[in-house]
Amino acid sequence: MNRSERFNEVRAIADDICAGTVTQAQLQELEGLLSNDEQAQRFYLDYIEFYIHLKSNALPKLEIVRRKTVVDELIVRPTHAPNSPHERQPYEATSENRTASTKRKLYLAGGFTVLCMLVVYLIIQVKPLLEEPFVGTIVSGDLLIDEKGNVQNTLVFSGMYKTERPVELELRSGDSLILSAYSHFKLFNATEIELKSGEISIISHSEKTVTISTIASDIQMHSGKLTVNVNSDTTSVSGDANAKIFPKIWRPKHFWNFDDVGDRVMDFAGRAVGVASNGAQRTHGLVGKGAFYFDNTKHARINVGSGGGSAPATGSFSVINGVTIEALIKPLYSGEGPTTTRYGEIDEIFRKDQSDKDHRMLLSFQNDRNKSIVVPAGDYTESLSFGLYILGQGYHELKLPLDGRDGRPTLQQLKDGNLHHVVATYDVKSGVKAIYIDGKVGALYQYPPGSKVLSGGAGLANIGNSPNAQGHAAEAYAGTIDEVAFYDFALTPFIVALHFKNVLKGLNYYGKQPSAEALPYKNYIDHTPDKTLLLDSITGLPKDDF
Amino acid sequence: MSQCVPSPHHSRESLNTTADTFADLFDLEKRRLYAYIYAFVLDKAAADDIFQETSIILWKEFGTFEQGTNFRKWSNAIVFNCVRTYRRQQKKHVSGLSDELLEQLSVVTSHQDNTDQKWSMLQHCVSQLSTTAHQLYYGFYIDNLSAQAIAKKTGRSIFGIRKSIHLLRRKLFDCVDRQKVEHET
């Protein structure tokens, strides 16, 4: 007997609670059914939680908004001269009929005034410098006040400004700030500046950490000279300073690094906890403690669910700006070609679809012939394939032939017993679809820029197999897979190469020691002195350096 | 009504990280927390109010949460305190379950398992529904149509639709329970 049969009466009342039609008599009955029965209580809570989870509008519409305001906005100013002696002061009322209540109010008001003055005096005495409002002084040029700015003689206060000609400021920290003509920026304080457009150079004299925020990244430096330039497409960072770039978007949606233990496969970036079937066994990590070995049978799979999707373009596998599938592999793919059909051996590294049909997304080894969905079309044999549904185009697969030409590896080279890094990306803004092996791009295709992806939905995602191939082993992976990451944006070529470099050092993709812990929410990339880094305008990730 | 609350426990430098961490943890747990509140007060308007108040208190108290410990248990305790406070304040108007049962339920929730996997299993169960059941699921739970609107759309009686919704919910609940047992064994 299942739980809903066992607790049928509780369930019936819970259904009426969900429908909003429960009566007082039913509630009394529920009280009796639940009292001192832990199993019934557990069922009741589970059932109500189940209803709330199913009903997409059950929760009130709330959002958490983080507001970034100007720092040091609190300004203590001298008070104005007292009111004219001709004006009647509230406490100078002359009425003979003043009541005791009025007297008490006046005493209270007087006491309150004295108390306020005392607090102001203490603030001024205890923190004489901390609340000083001005941020720096103008050395040359003029600032135009855009919003809440304030310039008194040469003193510059917190606020938003523009320039029409080059301007040099000396910040209170002693650092120099040089702004190009037509820059638009916000001064928070002497160590925090937001650059909206134009160019800022910081020359550090104080060795204090200075943060320059742009729309997609924060840049921190504390010595030398650093120049940040923001235009409509790109942000560039250059100079002789060591700096840290904190991109706003870098974290994968899902990250299964397999360094955990137990019967579930933890997702260290999201909530797509996986279930491994018995053809997928934990083994030594390609980096970190653990990886999974897939035995090429129909049970060689880790089911990581649908990401909560219920319809196309919903759930955590649904993407807007682009997508990346990244993994480390040590393949044993046979590479067998087709015999009776168009399809030869397929080894899925990652595949999301099931009932979504054309809206699938996959990265796999394939060897097939005459497939109309291959774009660009060609005569391919053994290949790495990246399949994606692009609006206006349909479902297409990009092939990276394993032919040993133009710097591409052969299948045998991939089966050399070493780890290999495979990455598939699609960037909506540029329309570029790419497959990388070991940090280098091996296949590229350009769609019309802005072409969107249709993904997500109710279908399941599997690592090491196809969720559609439950009863056979035609798409089962053979070999080891580690560090699978799924992103809702395209990693840049620079970052793909950096991830591979980090992996070769035994670190995770993000330059940290591998561990069974959730990924942090902030991460940085080092800027090398005397190099120029170009940052992506959506993610803030470095695209290129020179 | 919107409420703005500065975090009292962190310097500005760590605010971004703290806020992001809170937002992510809260996002994972908010449906469960709301469900508990709803299960205790049995009234949507009251549950909405308590949920909003609870969200703010969770943020205000987030400085006392130790990273790496169990956010679920920590947040459960705050939820129950908020429900208790609400019931105390609204004593005349509160109907439903007794204080004694509330205390018993709070003990049960502290022993609830990790339920993340349950929702992955739900997707599997939804994918196995018949076309008619899937249409009902989609209409009622995703498009948020009322039972009356579905009845009008399909030409069926509202009682028939309500019965079908109850059956559908029960079927999915049993399916997830079954899957959970299979995975545990």
XYZ file of C-alpha atoms in Angstrom:
731
model
C 0.000 0.000 0.000
C 1.438 3.368 -0.955
C 1.362 6.408 1.304
C -1.523 8.196 -0.365
C -3.707 5.101 0.166
C -2.501 4.648 3.733
C -3.255 8.269 4.599
C -6.243 8.627 2.312
C -8.246 10.742 4.764
C -5.344 13.120 5.332
C -4.847 13.396 1.593
C -8.517 14.193 0.955
C -8.431 17.039 3.484
C -5.080 18.256 2.146
C -6.626 18.354 -1.346
C -9.373 20.607 -0.014
C -6.780 22.788 1.746
C -4.982 23.184 -1.589
C -8.270 23.993 -3.320
C -9.152 26.520 -0.585
C -12.394 24.692 0.213
C -11.533 23.131 3.560
C -14.112 23.409 6.353
C -13.607 23.859 10.091
C -14.974 20.369 10.668
C -12.387 18.933 8.299
C -9.630 20.772 10.145
C -10.751 19.262 13.415
C -10.684 15.876 11.754
C -7.186 16.598 10.405
C -6.018 17.528 13.894
C -7.143 14.127 15.111
C -5.548 12.305 12.194
C -2.177 14.002 12.599
C -1.811 14.239 16.369
C 0.960 11.997 17.674
C 1.365 10.234 14.312
C 4.745 11.175 12.872
C 4.204 9.244 9.629
C 0.899 10.997 8.998
C 2.491 14.366 9.784
C 5.331 13.656 7.380
C 2.851 12.662 4.682
C 0.797 15.814 5.252
C 3.856 18.086 4.958
C 5.146 16.202 1.908
C 1.774 16.455 0.206
C 1.382 20.185 0.784
C 4.988 20.773 -0.322
C 4.286 18.727 -3.420
C 1.306 20.922 -4.265
C 3.323 24.118 -3.741
C 6.105 22.775 -5.927
C 3.714 21.802 -8.708
C 1.791 25.046 -8.733
C 3.970 27.551 -10.512
C 2.143 30.601 -9.122
C 1.821 29.358 -5.557
C 4.494 31.660 -4.170
C 3.828 35.372 -3.747
C 5.728 37.524 -6.235
C 8.813 38.600 -4.347
C 12.215 39.456 -5.640
C 15.478 40.154 -3.891
C 17.015 43.343 -5.192
C 20.492 44.416 -4.204
C 20.894 48.177 -4.336
C 24.286 49.732 -4.793
C 24.232 53.271 -3.511
C 26.858 55.952 -3.245
C 29.180 55.213 -0.344
C 29.726 57.918 2.284
C 26.440 59.582 1.436
C 25.991 60.599 5.092
C 27.280 64.107 5.377
C 27.490 66.070 8.656
C 27.082 69.741 7.833
C 27.186 72.774 10.120
C 23.701 73.691 11.308
C 22.064 76.897 10.101
C 21.851 79.982 12.334
C 18.995 79.897 14.816
C 15.648 81.253 13.775
C 15.001 84.931 13.894
C 14.215 86.229 17.391
C 11.007 87.652 15.993
C 9.702 84.234 15.150
C 7.851 82.626 17.916
C 9.648 79.572 19.123
C 7.441 76.634 19.902
C 8.734 76.502 23.445
C 8.298 80.241 23.934
C 4.539 80.073 24.091
C 3.249 82.705 26.478
C -0.126 81.416 27.199
C -0.983 81.515 30.858
C -3.217 78.541 30.272
C -0.372 76.240 29.310
C -1.401 72.781 30.408
C 0.716 70.310 32.312
C 0.605 68.025 29.268
C 2.055 70.729 27.025
C 4.785 71.384 29.570
C 5.718 67.733 29.592
C 5.869 67.711 25.783
C 8.111 70.742 25.802
C 10.434 69.228 28.365
C 10.593 66.074 26.259
C 11.305 68.064 23.090
C 14.007 70.044 24.868
C 15.579 66.895 26.210
C 15.456 65.292 22.774
C 17.181 68.314 21.205
C 19.962 68.204 23.785
C 20.349 64.472 23.189
C 20.624 64.967 19.406
C 23.247 67.661 19.858
C 25.175 65.357 22.159
C 25.064 62.528 19.586
C 26.262 64.850 16.802
C 29.046 66.131 19.065
C 30.138 62.573 19.875
C 30.116 61.548 16.194
C 32.258 64.530 15.290
C 34.654 63.938 18.171
C 34.994 60.179 17.756
C 35.155 59.986 13.944
C 36.555 63.294 12.809
C 37.858 62.059 9.433
C 35.831 59.023 8.440
C 32.804 60.919 7.222
C 34.680 63.586 5.239
C 32.724 63.705 2.018
C 35.098 64.871 -0.672
C 36.727 62.181 -2.774
C 39.542 64.039 -4.474
C 40.744 67.259 -6.033
C 40.883 68.359 -9.651
C 44.454 68.715 -10.875
C 43.523 69.696 -14.441
C 40.398 69.928 -16.582
C 36.713 70.292 -15.749
C 34.046 67.849 -14.598
C 30.426 68.050 -15.691
C 27.993 67.014 -12.983
C 25.608 64.351 -14.218
C 23.776 63.157 -11.138
C 24.154 64.026 -7.459
C 27.689 65.200 -8.069
C 29.230 68.140 -6.325
C 32.331 70.153 -7.155
C 33.367 72.965 -4.800
C 36.328 74.912 -6.122
C 38.620 71.978 -6.877
C 37.107 69.556 -4.364
C 35.170 66.664 -5.921
C 32.507 64.810 -3.949
C 30.758 61.453 -4.486
C 28.471 61.418 -7.508
C 28.123 60.905 -11.233
C 30.213 62.967 -13.677
C 31.052 63.379 -17.343
C 34.068 64.812 -19.111
C 34.370 66.646 -22.399
C 38.147 66.962 -22.250
C 40.837 64.968 -20.433
C 40.662 65.457 -16.665
C 43.144 64.560 -13.942
C 42.103 64.078 -10.317
C 44.151 63.424 -7.253
C 42.147 61.081 -5.051
C 42.181 61.479 -1.265
C 44.146 58.248 -1.074
C 46.936 59.971 -3.011
C 46.320 57.926 -6.177
C 45.950 59.688 -9.535
C 42.888 59.285 -11.702
C 43.070 60.317 -15.360
C 39.906 60.419 -17.412
C 39.766 60.654 -21.185
C 37.471 63.078 -22.982
C 33.819 61.971 -23.100
C 34.040 59.650 -20.149
C 31.009 58.963 -17.984
C 31.663 57.675 -14.489
C 30.493 57.501 -10.894
C 32.739 58.204 -7.939
C 31.715 56.245 -4.872
C 34.789 57.128 -2.827
C 38.558 57.281 -3.237
C 38.836 53.537 -3.904
C 35.644 52.671 -5.792
C 34.779 54.029 -9.219
C 32.223 52.886 -11.748
C 33.107 53.513 -15.403
C 30.063 53.643 -17.652
C 31.868 54.697 -20.818
C 35.156 56.224 -21.861
C 38.546 55.575 -20.349
C 40.072 55.745 -16.866
C 43.715 55.359 -15.892
C 44.665 54.849 -12.256
C 48.206 55.470 -11.102
C 48.608 53.983 -7.658
C 50.783 55.791 -5.146
C 49.063 54.587 -1.973
C 49.066 50.839 -2.774
C 45.474 50.770 -1.556
C 43.171 48.436 -3.474
C 41.176 50.392 -6.045
C 38.082 48.880 -7.676
C 36.860 49.986 -11.086
C 33.423 48.581 -11.855
C 32.128 48.220 -15.386
C 28.810 46.839 -16.564
C 30.049 43.242 -16.640
C 33.092 43.103 -14.384
C 34.918 44.572 -11.411
C 38.635 45.218 -11.789
C 40.863 45.495 -8.718
C 44.425 46.818 -8.643
C 46.708 48.102 -5.903
C 49.952 49.158 -7.518
C 51.344 50.475 -10.815
C 49.219 51.950 -13.584
C 46.075 50.436 -15.016
C 43.863 51.690 -17.831
C 40.272 50.582 -18.353
C 38.411 51.488 -21.511
C 34.685 50.893 -21.992
C 32.949 51.237 -25.332
C 29.656 49.878 -26.564
C 31.004 46.433 -27.448
C 34.044 45.737 -25.345
C 35.903 46.599 -22.196
C 39.697 46.548 -22.341
C 42.146 46.422 -19.436
C 45.797 47.258 -19.912
C 48.809 48.552 -18.008
C 51.796 47.485 -15.980
C 49.776 46.640 -12.879
C 48.864 43.264 -11.467
C 45.101 43.294 -11.453
C 42.250 40.955 -10.743
C 39.252 40.761 -13.066
C 36.031 39.702 -11.342
C 33.583 38.836 -14.146
C 29.907 39.219 -13.284
C 29.061 35.969 -15.070
C 31.450 33.027 -14.875
C 29.769 30.342 -12.790
C 28.275 27.268 -14.479
C 24.621 26.468 -13.938
C 25.593 22.906 -13.131
C 28.907 21.381 -12.169
C 29.376 17.716 -11.443
C 33.037 17.249 -10.490
C 32.450 13.738 -9.103
C 34.690 14.400 -6.084
C 31.809 13.537 -3.739
C 30.962 10.075 -2.473
C 27.670 8.247 -2.081
C 24.863 7.020 -4.271
C 23.884 10.484 -5.504
C 25.989 12.630 -7.791
C 26.211 16.104 -6.354
C 25.854 19.226 -8.443
C 28.298 21.780 -7.019
C 26.830 24.756 -8.849
C 23.101 24.071 -9.080
C 20.526 21.597 -7.884
C 20.571 18.924 -10.601
C 21.618 16.066 -8.346
C 22.351 12.989 -10.440
C 21.564 9.317 -10.056
C 24.156 6.914 -11.444
C 23.002 3.618 -12.946
C 25.116 0.531 -12.386
C 27.024 0.919 -15.669
C 28.587 4.107 -14.316
C 31.050 3.508 -11.504
C 33.148 5.926 -9.497
C 36.831 5.832 -10.333
C 39.990 7.901 -9.816
C 39.608 11.493 -10.901
C 41.213 12.930 -14.016
C 41.558 15.922 -11.703
C 40.493 15.793 -8.068
C 39.482 12.673 -6.203
C 36.797 11.196 -8.368
C 35.475 10.626 -11.866
C 33.033 8.147 -13.420
C 33.880 5.165 -15.574
C 31.166 4.260 -18.085
C 31.078 0.641 -19.260
C 29.377 1.140 -22.654
C 26.225 -0.726 -21.606
C 22.656 0.584 -21.527
C 23.149 1.178 -17.803
C 26.154 3.440 -18.382
C 24.503 6.725 -17.458
C 24.087 9.395 -14.822
C 20.598 10.858 -14.888
C 20.774 14.491 -13.808
C 17.073 15.239 -14.295
C 15.390 17.948 -16.302
C 16.667 20.925 -14.329
C 13.093 21.562 -13.195
C 11.884 22.276 -16.735
C 8.240 21.686 -17.516
C 7.939 23.107 -21.037
C 10.453 24.190 -23.698
C 12.522 27.199 -22.564
C 11.934 26.439 -18.879
C 14.227 24.915 -16.277
C 17.902 25.311 -15.551
C 18.965 23.753 -18.860
C 17.149 26.530 -20.683
C 19.556 29.183 -21.938
C 19.244 32.715 -23.309
C 22.647 34.220 -24.085
C 24.374 31.019 -25.137
C 25.457 27.644 -23.886
C 28.596 25.691 -23.018
C 29.052 21.998 -22.303
C 32.486 21.235 -20.851
C 34.051 17.944 -19.729
C 37.271 16.066 -19.200
C 37.361 12.710 -20.919
C 39.517 9.627 -21.321
C 37.571 7.909 -24.085
C 37.534 4.302 -25.260
C 35.200 5.069 -28.181
C 35.385 2.308 -30.809
C 34.704 4.638 -33.711
C 32.761 1.945 -35.601
C 31.059 3.282 -38.697
C 27.570 2.469 -39.959
C 26.799 -0.907 -41.442
C 23.094 -1.244 -42.173
C 21.844 2.232 -41.237
C 23.256 5.773 -41.448
C 24.349 5.572 -37.826
C 27.501 4.014 -36.478
C 28.658 3.860 -32.899
C 27.595 6.824 -30.752
C 29.122 7.633 -27.340
C 27.254 10.405 -25.575
C 29.247 12.613 -23.235
C 26.192 14.717 -22.366
C 22.711 14.725 -23.811
C 19.524 16.514 -22.812
C 16.218 15.741 -24.483
C 13.937 12.724 -24.019
C 10.454 13.936 -24.968
C 11.661 17.253 -26.354
C 12.579 15.678 -29.712
C 14.197 18.373 -31.857
C 14.974 20.559 -28.849
C 17.787 18.294 -27.824
C 21.293 19.306 -26.908
C 24.207 16.918 -27.056
C 27.954 16.495 -27.149
C 28.983 13.065 -28.348
C 31.341 10.931 -30.377
C 29.665 9.903 -33.613
C 30.430 8.166 -36.873
C 27.549 8.456 -39.294
C 26.760 9.203 -42.921
C 24.384 11.416 -44.874
C 22.682 13.081 -41.952
C 20.759 16.122 -43.170
C 21.042 17.814 -39.789
C 24.818 18.196 -40.039
C 25.718 21.861 -40.527
C 28.048 22.655 -42.196
C 27.347 19.632 -44.371
C 30.272 17.420 -45.223
C 31.559 13.915 -45.467
C 32.490 13.065 -41.903
C 33.496 9.800 -40.298
C 34.690 9.735 -36.690
C 33.839 13.038 -35.065
C 32.901 14.937 -31.974
C 29.397 16.286 -32.535
C 27.639 19.219 -30.897
C 23.882 19.291 -31.432
C 21.642 22.259 -30.644
C 18.249 23.633 -31.658
C 18.609 27.168 -32.973
C 15.503 29.215 -33.674
C 15.042 29.927 -37.337
C 17.511 27.156 -38.201
C 16.262 23.987 -36.525
C 18.255 21.213 -34.904
C 21.804 21.145 -36.280
C 24.935 19.201 -35.426
C 28.394 20.688 -35.762
C 31.133 18.125 -36.404
C 34.725 18.226 -35.310
C 36.291 15.521 -37.482
C 38.880 13.400 -35.696
C 41.045 13.272 -38.805
C 44.413 14.611 -37.624
C 44.249 17.550 -40.056
C 44.670 21.279 -39.369
C 45.758 20.673 -35.781
C 42.812 18.401 -34.989
C 43.569 15.115 -33.200
C 42.792 11.667 -34.502
C 40.612 9.333 -32.485
C 43.713 7.282 -31.636
C 45.390 10.400 -30.251
C 42.362 11.024 -28.046
C 42.638 7.414 -26.839
C 46.254 7.843 -25.696
C 45.337 7.297 -22.040
C 45.682 10.959 -21.094
C 42.870 13.266 -20.115
C 41.412 15.465 -22.847
C 39.386 18.621 -22.436
C 36.301 18.960 -24.646
C 34.157 22.074 -24.801
C 31.158 22.924 -26.974
C 29.936 26.525 -27.052
C 27.279 28.600 -28.761
C 27.147 32.374 -28.367
C 23.803 33.982 -29.258
C 25.176 37.506 -29.705
C 27.801 36.516 -32.261
C 25.979 33.429 -33.601
C 29.205 31.413 -33.360
C 29.017 27.693 -32.593
C 32.301 25.995 -31.727
C 33.917 22.807 -30.465
C 37.256 22.913 -28.674
C 39.681 20.116 -27.842
C 42.469 20.633 -25.321
C 42.027 24.394 -25.223
C 42.018 24.951 -28.984
C 39.101 25.467 -31.299
C 38.648 22.584 -33.726
C 35.327 23.387 -35.406
C 33.433 26.630 -35.962
C 30.204 27.652 -37.628
C 28.646 31.075 -37.883
C 24.868 31.558 -37.666
C 23.226 34.944 -38.115
C 24.212 36.935 -35.014
C 21.456 36.973 -32.412
C 20.036 33.548 -33.347
C 18.501 32.201 -30.158
C 18.530 28.691 -28.727
C 15.473 26.671 -27.745
C 16.414 24.411 -24.867
C 15.323 23.269 -21.417
C 11.961 21.601 -20.967
C 10.692 18.476 -19.279
C 13.086 15.984 -20.872
C 15.882 14.442 -18.893
C 19.596 15.050 -19.211
C 22.121 12.230 -19.001
C 25.872 12.143 -18.673
C 27.327 9.185 -20.582
C 24.208 8.159 -22.489
C 21.023 9.278 -24.185
C 17.932 9.612 -21.983
C 15.960 8.231 -24.953
C 18.073 5.090 -25.170
C 16.903 3.317 -22.023
C 16.639 -0.173 -23.485
C 19.815 -0.464 -25.534
C 23.484 0.488 -25.497
C 23.719 2.176 -28.915
C 24.611 5.565 -27.416
C 26.409 4.453 -24.263
C 29.767 6.022 -23.514
C 32.885 3.931 -23.013
C 35.672 5.337 -20.843
C 36.043 7.975 -18.144
C 34.306 11.345 -17.793
C 35.142 13.971 -15.178
C 34.358 17.607 -14.300
C 31.177 18.051 -16.362
C 30.016 21.664 -16.426
C 26.951 23.218 -18.038
C 26.803 26.993 -18.558
C 24.022 29.245 -19.795
C 26.474 31.366 -21.756
C 29.381 30.718 -24.119
C 32.843 30.454 -22.616
C 35.280 32.589 -24.580
C 38.322 31.070 -26.381
C 40.556 32.729 -23.757
C 38.675 31.087 -20.889
C 38.557 27.684 -22.593
C 42.346 27.808 -22.944
C 42.697 28.984 -19.330
C 40.511 26.126 -18.075
C 42.697 23.623 -19.909
C 45.857 25.188 -18.460
C 44.374 24.989 -14.953
C 43.415 21.346 -15.425
C 46.956 20.452 -16.518
C 48.138 21.881 -13.172
C 45.799 19.507 -11.323
C 43.399 22.336 -10.481
C 39.745 22.615 -11.352
C 38.692 24.731 -14.336
C 38.588 27.825 -12.162
C 42.146 27.598 -10.835
C 41.216 26.194 -7.407
C 42.045 22.905 -5.727
C 39.326 20.403 -6.666
C 37.000 19.623 -3.773
C 33.541 18.348 -2.960
C 32.330 21.844 -2.125
C 29.991 24.236 -3.846
C 31.656 26.656 -6.231
C 32.089 30.151 -4.798
C 29.945 32.973 -6.103
C 32.863 35.241 -6.902
C 35.950 34.332 -8.842
C 38.705 36.284 -10.509
C 41.087 36.037 -13.405
C 44.564 37.509 -13.150
C 45.564 40.266 -15.504
C 49.179 39.897 -16.576
C 51.187 43.175 -16.522
C 51.911 44.721 -19.923
C 49.132 42.744 -21.583
C 45.796 44.038 -22.823
C 42.754 41.972 -21.964
C 39.514 42.370 -23.903
C 36.446 41.573 -21.796
C 33.099 40.343 -23.077
C 30.377 42.949 -22.613
C 27.788 40.469 -21.312
C 29.776 38.130 -19.081
C 32.858 40.226 -18.322
C 35.034 37.223 -19.173
C 38.298 37.908 -21.034
C 37.855 37.191 -24.733
C 41.376 37.722 -25.899
C 44.740 39.116 -24.846
C 47.587 40.653 -26.768
C 4.523 46.303 0.201
C 8.233 46.325 -0.344
C 10.707 46.397 2.497
C 14.336 47.378 2.367
C 16.649 45.986 4.984
C 20.386 46.531 5.140
C 22.406 43.570 6.329
C 23.761 44.467 9.750
C 26.521 41.910 9.911
C 28.814 42.412 6.952
C 31.208 44.964 5.593
C 30.475 46.397 2.177
C 33.341 44.449 0.618
C 31.692 41.156 1.449
C 28.155 42.324 0.762
C 28.007 41.141 -2.838
C 29.121 37.656 -1.951
C 26.851 37.455 1.078
C 23.844 38.708 -0.830
C 24.521 36.322 -3.707
C 24.986 33.403 -1.334
C 21.788 34.240 0.498
C 19.848 34.697 -2.732
C 20.967 31.304 -4.010
C 20.308 29.427 -0.776
C 16.963 31.135 -0.344
C 16.010 30.373 -3.922
C 16.635 26.681 -3.341
C 14.513 26.585 -0.201
C 11.767 29.143 -0.742
C 9.116 26.756 -2.046
C 9.657 24.361 0.819
C 9.553 27.180 3.359
C 6.369 28.566 1.858
C 4.856 25.076 1.861
C 5.512 24.694 5.588
C 3.966 28.050 6.329
C 0.934 27.198 4.211
C 0.629 23.799 5.892
C 0.411 25.503 9.290
C -1.786 28.510 8.626
C -3.950 27.020 5.842
C -4.653 30.425 4.379
C -2.959 31.911 1.331
C -3.113 35.566 2.374
C -1.678 34.779 5.816
C 0.948 32.495 4.295
C 1.976 35.256 1.879
C 2.385 37.761 4.739
C 4.343 35.365 6.921
C 6.508 34.327 3.984
C 7.456 37.926 3.253
C 8.218 38.599 6.904
C 10.202 35.362 7.136
C 12.248 36.257 4.047
C 13.273 39.551 5.614
C 14.151 37.968 8.949
C 16.198 35.274 7.214
C 18.205 37.995 5.475
C 18.612 40.050 8.644
C 19.777 37.008 10.567
C 21.906 35.593 7.748
C 25.009 36.865 9.511
C 24.413 34.261 12.217
C 24.254 31.424 9.682
C 27.538 29.528 9.503
C 28.543 28.822 5.903
C 28.806 25.112 5.260
C 26.184 24.173 7.852
C 22.644 23.173 7.007
C 20.688 26.167 5.693
C 17.547 24.060 5.652
C 17.589 23.377 9.384
C 18.603 26.920 10.178
C 15.786 28.393 8.088
C 13.215 25.910 9.453
C 13.754 27.233 12.959
C 13.151 30.808 11.812
C 10.054 29.837 9.853
C 8.500 28.235 12.892
C 9.283 31.215 15.061
C 7.591 33.464 12.507
C 4.533 31.221 12.392
C 4.367 31.125 16.201
C 4.640 34.906 16.370
C 1.917 35.324 13.777
C -0.395 32.959 15.588
C 0.224 34.736 18.877
C -0.494 38.132 17.328
C -3.586 36.952 15.437
C -4.912 34.709 18.160
C -8.529 35.723 17.686
C -8.448 35.178 13.957
C -6.318 32.078 13.670
C -8.176 28.929 12.818
C -6.759 25.596 11.929
C -4.241 23.434 13.672
C -3.471 23.601 17.377
C -0.243 24.875 18.915
C 0.551 21.354 20.118
C 0.302 19.938 16.603
C 2.374 22.809 15.258
C 5.168 21.875 17.669
C 4.963 18.235 16.613
C 5.115 19.210 12.938
C 8.136 21.404 13.563
C 9.949 18.377 14.988
C 9.061 16.326 11.899
C 10.388 18.970 9.516
C 13.719 19.024 11.321
C 14.138 15.381 10.297
C 13.005 15.786 6.695
C 15.439 14.396 4.124
C 17.081 16.267 1.317
C 14.331 16.541 -1.274
C 16.238 17.910 -4.272
C 16.166 14.571 -6.008
C 12.413 14.384 -5.611
C 11.873 17.154 -8.135
C 14.060 15.470 -10.738
C 11.957 12.374 -10.248
C 8.823 14.460 -10.674
C 9.952 15.470 -14.157
C 10.385 11.832 -15.037
C 6.886 11.094 -13.732
C 5.383 14.022 -15.661
C 6.987 12.764 -18.862
C 5.110 9.474 -18.415
C 1.639 11.043 -18.188
C -0.972 10.367 -20.865
C -1.679 13.199 -23.313
C -4.943 14.134 -21.532
C -3.306 14.088 -18.107
C -0.382 16.096 -19.432
C -2.776 18.721 -20.823
C -4.477 18.963 -17.444
C -1.112 19.178 -15.688
C 0.043 21.896 -18.043
C -3.189 23.883 -17.821
C -3.594 23.769 -14.047
C -0.007 23.795 -12.775
C 1.946 25.637 -15.465
C -0.573 27.964 -17.126
C -2.243 28.414 -13.728
C -5.745 28.109 -15.135
C -8.456 27.695 -12.524
C -10.490 24.487 -12.368
C -13.422 26.545 -13.603
C -11.480 27.862 -16.614
C -10.378 24.348 -17.535
C -13.942 23.117 -17.149
C -15.158 25.831 -19.503
C -12.376 25.109 -21.986
C -12.930 21.367 -22.030
C -16.701 21.296 -21.628
C -16.444 19.140 -18.522
C -18.039 19.862 -15.134
C -15.980 21.724 -12.540
C -16.437 18.816 -10.130
C -15.065 16.449 -12.754
C -12.054 18.701 -13.309
C -11.405 19.011 -9.554
C -11.575 15.251 -9.215
C -9.164 14.832 -12.140
C -6.752 17.343 -10.595
C -6.829 15.443 -7.298
C -6.222 12.166 -9.108
C -3.396 13.675 -11.129
C -1.713 15.066 -8.014
C -2.085 11.757 -6.246
C -0.702 9.858 -9.240
C 2.363 12.085 -9.472
C 2.897 12.000 -5.718
C 2.755 8.194 -5.695
C 5.058 8.003 -8.710
C 7.688 10.188 -7.011
C 7.343 8.203 -3.772
C 7.809 4.977 -5.720
C 10.863 6.297 -7.554
C 12.355 7.483 -4.296
C 11.940 4.059 -2.707
C 13.451 2.363 -5.781
C 16.511 4.626 -5.675
C 16.930 4.162 -1.947
C 16.884 0.408 -2.299
